[in-house]
Amino acid sequence: MATRRTGNDRESVLIDATLTCIAREGISAATVRNIADYAGVTNGLIRFYFKSKDGILQAAYRRFLERLFEAAHGTIGGDMTACERLERYLLANLSPPIVTPDSLLLWANFLPLTHYDDAMADIRRHWYTRTTLAFRDLIHGALEEHGHAPSDTELRRLSVAVNGLIDGLWIEGSLSTETLDINELQTIGLDATSRLLDIPASHSPKR
């Protein structure tokens, strides 16, 4: 078990080095040699754990999307009302570490690969599906709490709409860190979501 943990630690260091490299220099700079320099290891260690450059890029993309998902999903507690759970999830998606220039840079660098690399496309679909389903469940609970009984079709449309809304605000917030206050961004997100769902607006986030 100790050997396996050491292996996992080394893999994590290499994945983090890949993400740092891409955020600082772009995806084209993420060569095995450059990643090894960022991690302070030899090229051979990367090939030992990931076999190829494609392998470590896939692992890095998976880790990046997983961290974004967990940063939001991890804020939801079982002792909350359905509306509180949805609000907490929305606020987390419109806060650091999700709303940051580095997150946007990583997303923009990885995205083109998903259009011609099947493995990268599968990773994107997996996490998009998980995020949309999370919104679907949270929206369903909030609507039921207000006496609504949405159909499956309505829930799907609302989850896609809210997810798209939050993605747009995430991009806006990540690009406008000097002009758009996080508190303002969150207020816009809560208000727009309440309008989409036709339920009372959540409490505005406190400073």
Coordinates of N, CA and C in Angstrom, one line a residue:
M1 N 0.8 -1.2 0.0 CA 0.0 0.0 0.0 C 0.9 1.3 0.0
A2 N 2.0 1.2 0.7 CA 2.9 2.4 0.8 C 3.4 2.7 -0.6
T3 N 3.8 1.6 -1.3 CA 4.3 1.8 -2.7 C 3.3 2.5 -3.6
R4 N 2.0 2.0 -3.5 CA 0.9 2.6 -4.3 C 0.7 4.0 -4.0
R5 N 0.7 4.4 -2.7 CA 0.5 5.8 -2.3 C 1.6 6.7 -2.9
T6 N 2.9 6.1 -2.9 CA 4.0 6.9 -3.4 C 3.7 7.1 -4.9
G7 N 3.3 6.1 -5.6 CA 3.0 6.2 -7.0 C 1.9 7.2 -7.3
N8 N 0.9 7.2 -6.5 CA -0.2 8.2 -6.7 C 0.3 9.6 -6.4
D9 N 1.2 9.8 -5.4 CA 1.7 11.1 -5.1 C 2.6 11.6 -6.3
R10 N 3.3 10.7 -6.9 CA 4.2 11.1 -8.0 C 3.3 11.5 -9.2
E11 N 2.3 10.7 -9.5 CA 1.4 11.0 -10.6 C 0.7 12.4 -10.3
S12 N 0.3 12.6 -9.1 CA -0.3 13.9 -8.8 C 0.6 15.1 -9.1
V13 N 1.9 14.9 -8.7 CA 2.9 15.9 -8.9 C 3.1 16.2 -10.4
L14 N 3.1 15.1 -11.2 CA 3.2 15.3 -12.7 C 2.0 15.9 -13.3
I15 N 0.8 15.6 -12.8 CA -0.4 16.2 -13.3 C -0.5 17.6 -13.0
D16 N -0.1 18.0 -11.8 CA -0.1 19.4 -11.3 C 0.9 20.2 -12.2
A17 N 2.1 19.6 -12.4 CA 3.1 20.3 -13.2 C 2.6 20.5 -14.7
T18 N 1.8 19.6 -15.2 CA 1.2 19.7 -16.5 C 0.2 20.9 -16.5
L19 N -0.6 20.9 -15.5 CA -1.6 22.0 -15.5 C -0.9 23.4 -15.3
T20 N 0.1 23.4 -14.5 CA 0.9 24.7 -14.3 C 1.5 25.1 -15.6
C21 N 2.1 24.2 -16.3 CA 2.8 24.4 -17.6 C 1.8 25.0 -18.6
I22 N 0.6 24.4 -18.7 CA -0.4 24.8 -19.7 C -1.0 26.2 -19.3
A23 N -1.2 26.4 -18.0 CA -1.7 27.7 -17.6 C -0.7 28.8 -17.9
R24 N 0.6 28.6 -17.8 CA 1.6 29.6 -17.9 C 2.0 29.8 -19.4
E25 N 2.1 28.7 -20.1 CA 2.7 28.7 -21.5 C 1.8 28.3 -22.6
G26 N 0.6 27.7 -22.3 CA -0.2 27.2 -23.3 C 0.0 25.7 -23.6
I27 N -1.0 25.1 -24.3 CA -1.0 23.7 -24.5 C 0.1 23.2 -25.4
S28 N 0.5 24.1 -26.3 CA 1.6 23.7 -27.2 C 2.9 23.6 -26.5
A29 N 3.1 24.2 -25.4 CA 4.3 24.1 -24.6 C 4.3 22.9 -23.7
A30 N 3.2 22.1 -23.6 CA 3.2 21.0 -22.7 C 3.8 19.7 -23.3
T31 N 5.1 19.8 -23.6 CA 5.8 18.7 -24.1 C 6.3 17.9 -22.9
V32 N 6.7 16.6 -23.1 CA 7.2 15.8 -22.0 C 8.4 16.4 -21.4
R33 N 9.3 17.0 -22.1 CA 10.5 17.6 -21.6 C 10.1 18.8 -20.7
N34 N 9.2 19.6 -21.2 CA 8.8 20.8 -20.5 C 8.1 20.5 -19.2
I35 N 7.2 19.5 -19.2 CA 6.5 19.1 -18.1 C 7.4 18.5 -17.0
A36 N 8.4 17.7 -17.5 CA 9.4 17.2 -16.6 C 10.2 18.3 -15.9
D37 N 10.5 19.4 -16.6 CA 11.2 20.5 -16.0 C 10.4 21.1 -14.9
Y38 N 9.1 21.3 -15.2 CA 8.2 21.9 -14.2 C 8.1 21.0 -12.9
A39 N 8.1 19.7 -13.2 CA 8.0 18.8 -12.0 C 9.3 18.5 -11.4
G40 N 10.4 18.8 -12.0 CA 11.7 18.5 -11.5 C 12.1 17.1 -11.5
V41 N 11.6 16.4 -12.6 CA 11.9 15.0 -12.8 C 12.5 14.7 -14.2
T42 N 12.8 13.5 -14.4 CA 13.3 13.1 -15.8 C 12.1 12.8 -16.7
N43 N 12.4 12.9 -18.0 CA 11.4 12.5 -19.0 C 10.9 11.1 -18.8
G44 N 11.8 10.2 -18.4 CA 11.4 8.8 -18.3 C 10.4 8.6 -17.2
L45 N 10.4 9.4 -16.2 CA 9.4 9.1 -15.1 C 8.0 9.4 -15.7
I46 N 7.8 10.4 -16.5 CA 6.5 10.7 -17.1 C 6.1 9.6 -18.0
R47 N 7.0 9.1 -18.8 CA 6.6 8.0 -19.7 C 6.3 6.7 -18.9
F48 N 7.0 6.5 -17.7 CA 6.7 5.4 -16.9 C 5.3 5.4 -16.4
Y49 N 4.8 6.5 -15.9 CA 3.4 6.6 -15.4 C 2.3 6.8 -16.4
F50 N 2.7 7.5 -17.5 CA 1.6 7.9 -18.4 C 1.8 7.4 -19.9
K51 N 3.0 6.8 -20.1 CA 3.3 6.1 -21.4 C 3.5 7.1 -22.5
S52 N 2.8 8.2 -22.6 CA 2.9 9.2 -23.7 C 2.4 10.6 -23.2
K53 N 2.7 11.5 -24.1 CA 2.2 12.9 -23.9 C 0.7 12.9 -23.8
D54 N 0.1 12.2 -24.7 CA -1.4 12.1 -24.7 C -1.9 11.6 -23.4
G55 N -1.3 10.7 -22.8 CA -1.7 10.1 -21.6 C -1.7 11.1 -20.4
I56 N -0.7 11.9 -20.3 CA -0.6 12.9 -19.3 C -1.5 14.0 -19.5
L57 N -1.8 14.4 -20.8 CA -2.7 15.5 -21.1 C -4.1 15.0 -20.7
Q58 N -4.5 13.8 -21.0 CA -5.8 13.3 -20.6 C -6.0 13.3 -19.1
A59 N -4.9 12.8 -18.4 CA -5.0 12.8 -16.9 C -5.1 14.2 -16.4
A60 N -4.4 15.2 -17.0 CA -4.5 16.5 -16.5 C -5.9 17.1 -16.8
Y61 N -6.4 16.9 -17.9 CA -7.8 17.4 -18.3 C -8.8 16.8 -17.3
R62 N -8.7 15.5 -17.1 CA -9.6 14.8 -16.1 C -9.5 15.4 -14.7
R63 N -8.3 15.7 -14.3 CA -8.1 16.3 -12.9 C -8.6 17.7 -12.9
F64 N -8.4 18.5 -13.9 CA -8.9 19.8 -14.0 C -10.4 19.9 -13.8
L65 N -11.1 19.1 -14.6 CA -12.6 19.1 -14.6 C -13.1 18.5 -13.3
E66 N -12.5 17.5 -12.8 CA -12.9 16.9 -11.5 C -12.8 17.9 -10.4
R67 N -11.7 18.7 -10.4 CA -11.5 19.7 -9.3 C -12.6 20.8 -9.4
L68 N -13.0 21.2 -10.6 CA -14.0 22.2 -10.8 C -15.3 21.6 -10.2
F69 N -15.6 20.4 -10.6 CA -16.9 19.8 -10.1 C -16.9 19.7 -8.6
E70 N -15.8 19.2 -8.0 CA -15.8 18.9 -6.6 C -15.8 20.2 -5.8
A71 N -15.2 21.3 -6.4 CA -15.2 22.6 -5.7 C -16.6 23.1 -5.5
A72 N -17.5 22.8 -6.4 CA -18.9 23.2 -6.2 C -19.7 22.1 -5.4
H73 N -19.6 20.9 -5.9 CA -20.4 19.8 -5.3 C -20.1 19.6 -3.8
G74 N -18.8 19.8 -3.5 CA -18.4 19.6 -2.1 C -19.0 20.6 -1.1
T75 N -19.6 21.6 -1.6 CA -20.2 22.6 -0.7 C -21.6 22.3 -0.2
I76 N -22.2 21.3 -0.8 CA -23.6 20.9 -0.6 C -23.7 20.0 0.6
G77 N -24.5 20.3 1.6 CA -24.6 19.5 2.8 C -26.0 18.9 2.9
G78 N -26.1 17.7 3.6 CA -27.4 17.0 3.6 C -28.4 17.7 4.5
D79 N -28.0 18.6 5.4 CA -28.9 19.3 6.3 C -29.5 20.6 5.8
M80 N -29.3 20.8 4.5 CA -29.9 22.0 3.9 C -31.2 21.7 3.2
T81 N -32.0 22.8 3.1 CA -33.2 22.6 2.3 C -32.8 22.5 0.8
A82 N -33.8 22.1 0.0 CA -33.5 22.0 -1.5 C -33.1 23.3 -2.1
C83 N -33.7 24.4 -1.7 CA -33.4 25.7 -2.2 C -32.0 26.1 -1.8
E84 N -31.7 25.8 -0.5 CA -30.4 26.2 0.0 C -29.3 25.4 -0.7
R85 N -29.5 24.1 -1.0 CA -28.6 23.3 -1.7 C -28.3 23.9 -3.1
L86 N -29.4 24.3 -3.8 CA -29.2 24.9 -5.2 C -28.4 26.2 -5.1
E87 N -28.8 27.0 -4.1 CA -28.1 28.3 -3.9 C -26.7 28.1 -3.6
R88 N -26.3 27.2 -2.7 CA -24.9 27.0 -2.4 C -24.1 26.5 -3.6
Y89 N -24.8 25.6 -4.4 CA -24.1 25.1 -5.6 C -23.8 26.3 -6.6
L90 N -24.8 27.1 -6.8 CA -24.7 28.3 -7.7 C -23.6 29.2 -7.2
L91 N -23.6 29.5 -5.9 CA -22.6 30.4 -5.4 C -21.2 29.8 -5.5
A92 N -21.0 28.5 -5.3 CA -19.7 27.9 -5.4 C -19.2 28.0 -6.9
N93 N -20.1 27.8 -7.8 CA -19.7 27.8 -9.2 C -19.4 29.2 -9.7
L94 N -19.7 30.2 -8.9 CA -19.4 31.6 -9.2 C -18.4 32.2 -8.2
S95 N -17.6 31.4 -7.7 CA -16.5 31.8 -6.8 C -15.2 31.2 -7.1
P96 N -14.1 31.8 -6.6 CA -12.8 31.1 -6.7 C -12.9 29.8 -5.9
P97 N -12.3 28.7 -6.2 CA -11.2 28.6 -7.2 C -11.8 28.3 -8.6
I98 N -13.1 28.3 -8.8 CA -13.7 28.1 -10.1 C -13.5 29.3 -11.0
V99 N -14.0 30.5 -10.5 CA -13.9 31.7 -11.2 C -12.5 32.3 -11.0
T100 N -11.6 31.9 -11.9 CA -10.2 32.5 -11.9 C -9.7 32.5 -13.3
P101 N -8.8 33.4 -13.6 CA -8.2 33.5 -14.9 C -7.5 32.2 -15.3
D102 N -6.8 31.5 -14.3 CA -6.1 30.2 -14.6 C -7.1 29.2 -15.0
S103 N -8.3 29.1 -14.4 CA -9.3 28.1 -14.7 C -9.8 28.3 -16.2
L104 N -10.0 29.6 -16.5 CA -10.5 29.9 -17.9 C -9.4 29.6 -18.9
L105 N -8.1 29.9 -18.6 CA -7.0 29.6 -19.5 C -6.9 28.1 -19.7
L106 N -7.0 27.3 -18.7 CA -6.9 25.9 -18.8 C -8.1 25.3 -19.7
W107 N -9.3 25.8 -19.4 CA -10.4 25.3 -20.2 C -10.3 25.7 -21.6
A108 N -9.8 26.9 -21.9 CA -9.7 27.3 -23.3 C -8.5 26.6 -24.0
N109 N -7.5 26.2 -23.3 CA -6.4 25.4 -23.9 C -6.8 23.9 -24.2
F110 N -7.6 23.4 -23.3 CA -8.0 22.0 -23.5 C -9.1 21.8 -24.5
L111 N -10.0 22.8 -24.6 CA -11.2 22.6 -25.4 C -10.9 22.2 -26.9
P112 N -10.0 22.8 -27.6 CA -9.8 22.4 -29.0 C -9.4 20.9 -29.1
L113 N -8.7 20.4 -28.1 CA -8.4 18.9 -28.2 C -9.6 18.0 -28.2
T114 N -10.7 18.5 -27.6 CA -11.9 17.7 -27.5 C -12.6 17.5 -28.8
H115 N -12.2 18.3 -29.8 CA -12.9 18.3 -31.1 C -12.2 17.3 -32.1
Y116 N -11.0 16.8 -31.8 CA -10.4 15.8 -32.7 C -9.8 14.6 -31.9
D117 N -9.8 14.7 -30.6 CA -9.2 13.6 -29.8 C -10.4 12.9 -29.1
D118 N -10.7 11.6 -29.5 CA -11.8 10.9 -28.9 C -11.7 10.8 -27.4
A119 N -10.5 10.5 -26.9 CA -10.4 10.3 -25.4 C -10.7 11.6 -24.7
M120 N -10.2 12.7 -25.2 CA -10.5 14.0 -24.6 C -11.9 14.4 -24.7
A121 N -12.6 14.1 -25.8 CA -14.0 14.3 -26.0 C -14.8 13.5 -25.0
D122 N -14.4 12.3 -24.7 CA -15.1 11.4 -23.7 C -15.0 12.0 -22.3
I123 N -13.8 12.6 -22.0 CA -13.6 13.2 -20.7 C -14.5 14.4 -20.5
R124 N -14.6 15.2 -21.6 CA -15.5 16.4 -21.5 C -16.9 16.0 -21.4
R125 N -17.4 15.0 -22.1 CA -18.8 14.6 -22.1 C -19.1 14.0 -20.7
H126 N -18.2 13.3 -20.1 CA -18.4 12.7 -18.8 C -18.7 13.8 -17.8
W127 N -17.8 14.8 -17.7 CA -18.0 15.8 -16.7 C -19.1 16.8 -17.0
Y128 N -19.4 17.0 -18.3 CA -20.5 17.8 -18.6 C -21.8 17.1 -18.2
T129 N -21.9 15.8 -18.4 CA -23.1 15.1 -18.0 C -23.2 15.1 -16.5
R130 N -22.2 14.9 -15.7 CA -22.3 14.9 -14.3 C -22.7 16.3 -13.8
T131 N -22.2 17.4 -14.4 CA -22.6 18.7 -14.0 C -24.1 19.0 -14.3
T132 N -24.5 18.6 -15.5 CA -25.9 18.8 -15.9 C -26.8 18.0 -15.0
L133 N -26.5 16.8 -14.7 CA -27.3 16.0 -13.8 C -27.4 16.5 -12.4
A134 N -26.2 17.1 -11.9 CA -26.2 17.7 -10.6 C -27.2 18.9 -10.6
F135 N -27.2 19.7 -11.6 CA -28.1 20.8 -11.7 C -29.6 20.3 -11.8
R136 N -29.8 19.3 -12.6 CA -31.1 18.7 -12.7 C -31.7 18.3 -11.4
D137 N -30.9 17.6 -10.6 CA -31.4 17.1 -9.3 C -31.6 18.3 -8.3
L138 N -30.7 19.3 -8.3 CA -30.9 20.4 -7.5 C -32.1 21.3 -7.9
I139 N -32.3 21.4 -9.2 CA -33.4 22.2 -9.7 C -34.7 21.5 -9.4
H140 N -34.7 20.2 -9.5 CA -35.9 19.4 -9.3 C -36.4 19.6 -7.8
G141 N -35.4 19.5 -6.9 CA -35.7 19.6 -5.5 C -36.2 21.0 -5.1
A142 N -35.6 22.0 -5.7 CA -36.0 23.4 -5.5 C -37.4 23.7 -6.0
L143 N -37.7 23.2 -7.2 CA -39.1 23.4 -7.8 C -40.1 22.6 -6.9
E144 N -39.8 21.4 -6.5 CA -40.8 20.6 -5.7 C -41.0 21.4 -4.4
E145 N -40.0 22.0 -3.8 CA -40.1 22.7 -2.6 C -41.1 23.9 -2.7
H146 N -41.2 24.4 -3.9 CA -42.1 25.5 -4.2 C -43.5 25.0 -4.8
G147 N -43.7 23.7 -4.7 CA -45.0 23.2 -5.2 C -45.1 22.9 -6.6
H148 N -44.0 22.9 -7.4 CA -44.0 22.6 -8.8 C -43.7 21.1 -9.0
A149 N -44.2 20.5 -10.1 CA -43.9 19.1 -10.5 C -43.5 19.1 -11.9
P150 N -42.2 19.5 -12.2 CA -41.8 19.6 -13.6 C -41.7 18.2 -14.2
S151 N -41.9 18.2 -15.5 CA -41.7 17.0 -16.3 C -40.3 16.7 -16.6
D152 N -39.9 15.5 -17.0 CA -38.5 15.2 -17.4 C -38.0 16.1 -18.4
T153 N -38.8 16.4 -19.4 CA -38.4 17.3 -20.5 C -38.1 18.7 -20.0
E154 N -39.0 19.2 -19.1 CA -38.8 20.5 -18.6 C -37.5 20.6 -17.7
L155 N -37.3 19.5 -16.9 CA -36.1 19.5 -16.1 C -34.8 19.5 -16.9
R156 N -34.9 18.7 -18.0 CA -33.7 18.7 -18.9 C -33.4 20.1 -19.4
R157 N -34.4 20.7 -19.9 CA -34.3 22.0 -20.5 C -33.8 23.1 -19.5
L158 N -34.3 23.0 -18.3 CA -33.9 23.9 -17.3 C -32.5 23.7 -16.8
S159 N -32.1 22.4 -16.7 CA -30.7 22.1 -16.3 C -29.7 22.6 -17.3
V160 N -30.0 22.4 -18.6 CA -29.1 22.9 -19.6 C -29.1 24.4 -19.6
A161 N -30.2 25.0 -19.4 CA -30.3 26.5 -19.4 C -29.5 27.1 -18.3
V162 N -29.7 26.5 -17.1 CA -29.0 27.1 -15.9 C -27.5 26.8 -16.0
N163 N -27.1 25.6 -16.5 CA -25.7 25.3 -16.7 C -25.1 26.3 -17.7
G164 N -25.8 26.5 -18.7 CA -25.3 27.5 -19.7 C -25.2 28.9 -19.2
L165 N -26.1 29.3 -18.4 CA -26.1 30.6 -17.7 C -24.9 30.7 -16.8
I166 N -24.6 29.7 -16.0 CA -23.5 29.8 -15.1 C -22.2 29.7 -15.8
D167 N -22.1 28.9 -16.9 CA -20.9 28.9 -17.7 C -20.6 30.3 -18.3
G168 N -21.6 31.0 -18.8 CA -21.4 32.3 -19.3 C -20.9 33.3 -18.3
L169 N -21.5 33.2 -17.1 CA -21.1 34.1 -16.0 C -19.7 33.8 -15.5
W170 N -19.4 32.5 -15.5 CA -18.0 32.0 -15.2 C -17.0 32.6 -16.1
I171 N -17.3 32.6 -17.4 CA -16.3 33.2 -18.4 C -16.2 34.7 -18.1
E172 N -17.4 35.3 -18.0 CA -17.4 36.8 -17.8 C -16.6 37.2 -16.5
G173 N -16.9 36.4 -15.4 CA -16.2 36.7 -14.2 C -14.7 36.5 -14.3
S174 N -14.3 35.4 -15.0 CA -12.8 35.1 -15.1 C -12.1 36.1 -16.0
L175 N -12.8 36.7 -16.9 CA -12.2 37.7 -17.8 C -12.2 39.1 -17.2
S176 N -13.1 39.3 -16.2 CA -13.3 40.6 -15.7 C -13.0 40.7 -14.2
T177 N -12.0 40.1 -13.8 CA -11.7 40.0 -12.3 C -11.4 41.4 -11.7
E178 N -11.0 42.4 -12.6 CA -10.8 43.7 -12.1 C -12.0 44.6 -12.1
T179 N -13.0 44.3 -12.9 CA -14.2 45.2 -13.0 C -15.5 44.6 -12.5
L180 N -15.5 43.3 -12.3 CA -16.8 42.6 -11.9 C -16.5 41.9 -10.5
D181 N -17.1 42.5 -9.5 CA -16.9 41.9 -8.2 C -17.6 40.6 -8.1
I182 N -17.0 39.6 -7.3 CA -17.5 38.3 -7.2 C -18.9 38.3 -6.6
N183 N -19.1 39.2 -5.6 CA -20.4 39.4 -5.0 C -21.5 39.8 -6.0
E184 N -21.1 40.7 -6.9 CA -22.0 41.1 -8.0 C -22.3 40.0 -8.9
L185 N -21.3 39.2 -9.3 CA -21.4 38.1 -10.2 C -22.4 37.1 -9.6
Q186 N -22.3 36.8 -8.3 CA -23.1 35.8 -7.6 C -24.6 36.3 -7.6
T187 N -24.8 37.6 -7.3 CA -26.1 38.2 -7.3 C -26.8 38.1 -8.6
I188 N -26.0 38.4 -9.7 CA -26.6 38.2 -11.0 C -27.0 36.8 -11.3
G189 N -26.1 35.8 -10.9 CA -26.4 34.4 -11.1 C -27.7 33.9 -10.4
L190 N -27.8 34.3 -9.1 CA -28.9 33.9 -8.3 C -30.2 34.5 -8.9
D191 N -30.2 35.8 -9.2 CA -31.4 36.5 -9.8 C -31.8 35.9 -11.1
A192 N -30.8 35.6 -12.0 CA -31.2 35.1 -13.3 C -31.7 33.7 -13.2
T193 N -31.1 32.9 -12.3 CA -31.6 31.5 -12.1 C -33.0 31.5 -11.6
S194 N -33.3 32.4 -10.6 CA -34.7 32.5 -10.1 C -35.7 32.8 -11.2
R195 N -35.3 33.7 -12.1 CA -36.2 34.0 -13.2 C -36.4 32.8 -14.1
L196 N -35.3 32.1 -14.4 CA -35.4 30.9 -15.3 C -36.4 29.9 -14.7
L197 N -36.2 29.7 -13.4 CA -37.0 28.7 -12.7 C -38.4 29.1 -12.3
D198 N -38.6 30.5 -12.3 CA -39.8 31.1 -11.9 C -40.1 30.8 -10.4
I199 N -39.1 30.9 -9.6 CA -39.3 30.8 -8.1 C -38.7 32.0 -7.5
P200 N -39.0 32.3 -6.2 CA -38.5 33.5 -5.6 C -37.0 33.5 -5.5
A201 N -36.4 34.7 -5.7 CA -34.9 34.8 -5.7 C -34.3 34.4 -4.3
S202 N -33.2 33.8 -4.4 CA -32.5 33.4 -3.2 C -31.9 34.7 -2.5
H203 N -31.5 34.6 -1.3 CA -30.9 35.7 -0.6 C -29.6 36.1 -1.3
S204 N -29.4 37.4 -1.4 CA -28.2 37.9 -2.0 C -27.0 37.5 -1.2
P205 N -25.9 37.1 -1.8 CA -24.7 36.7 -1.0 C -24.2 37.8 -0.2
K206 N -23.7 37.5 1.0 CA -23.2 38.5 1.9 C -21.7 38.7 1.6
R207 N -21.3 40.0 1.8 CA -19.9 40.3 1.6 C -19.0 39.8 2.8

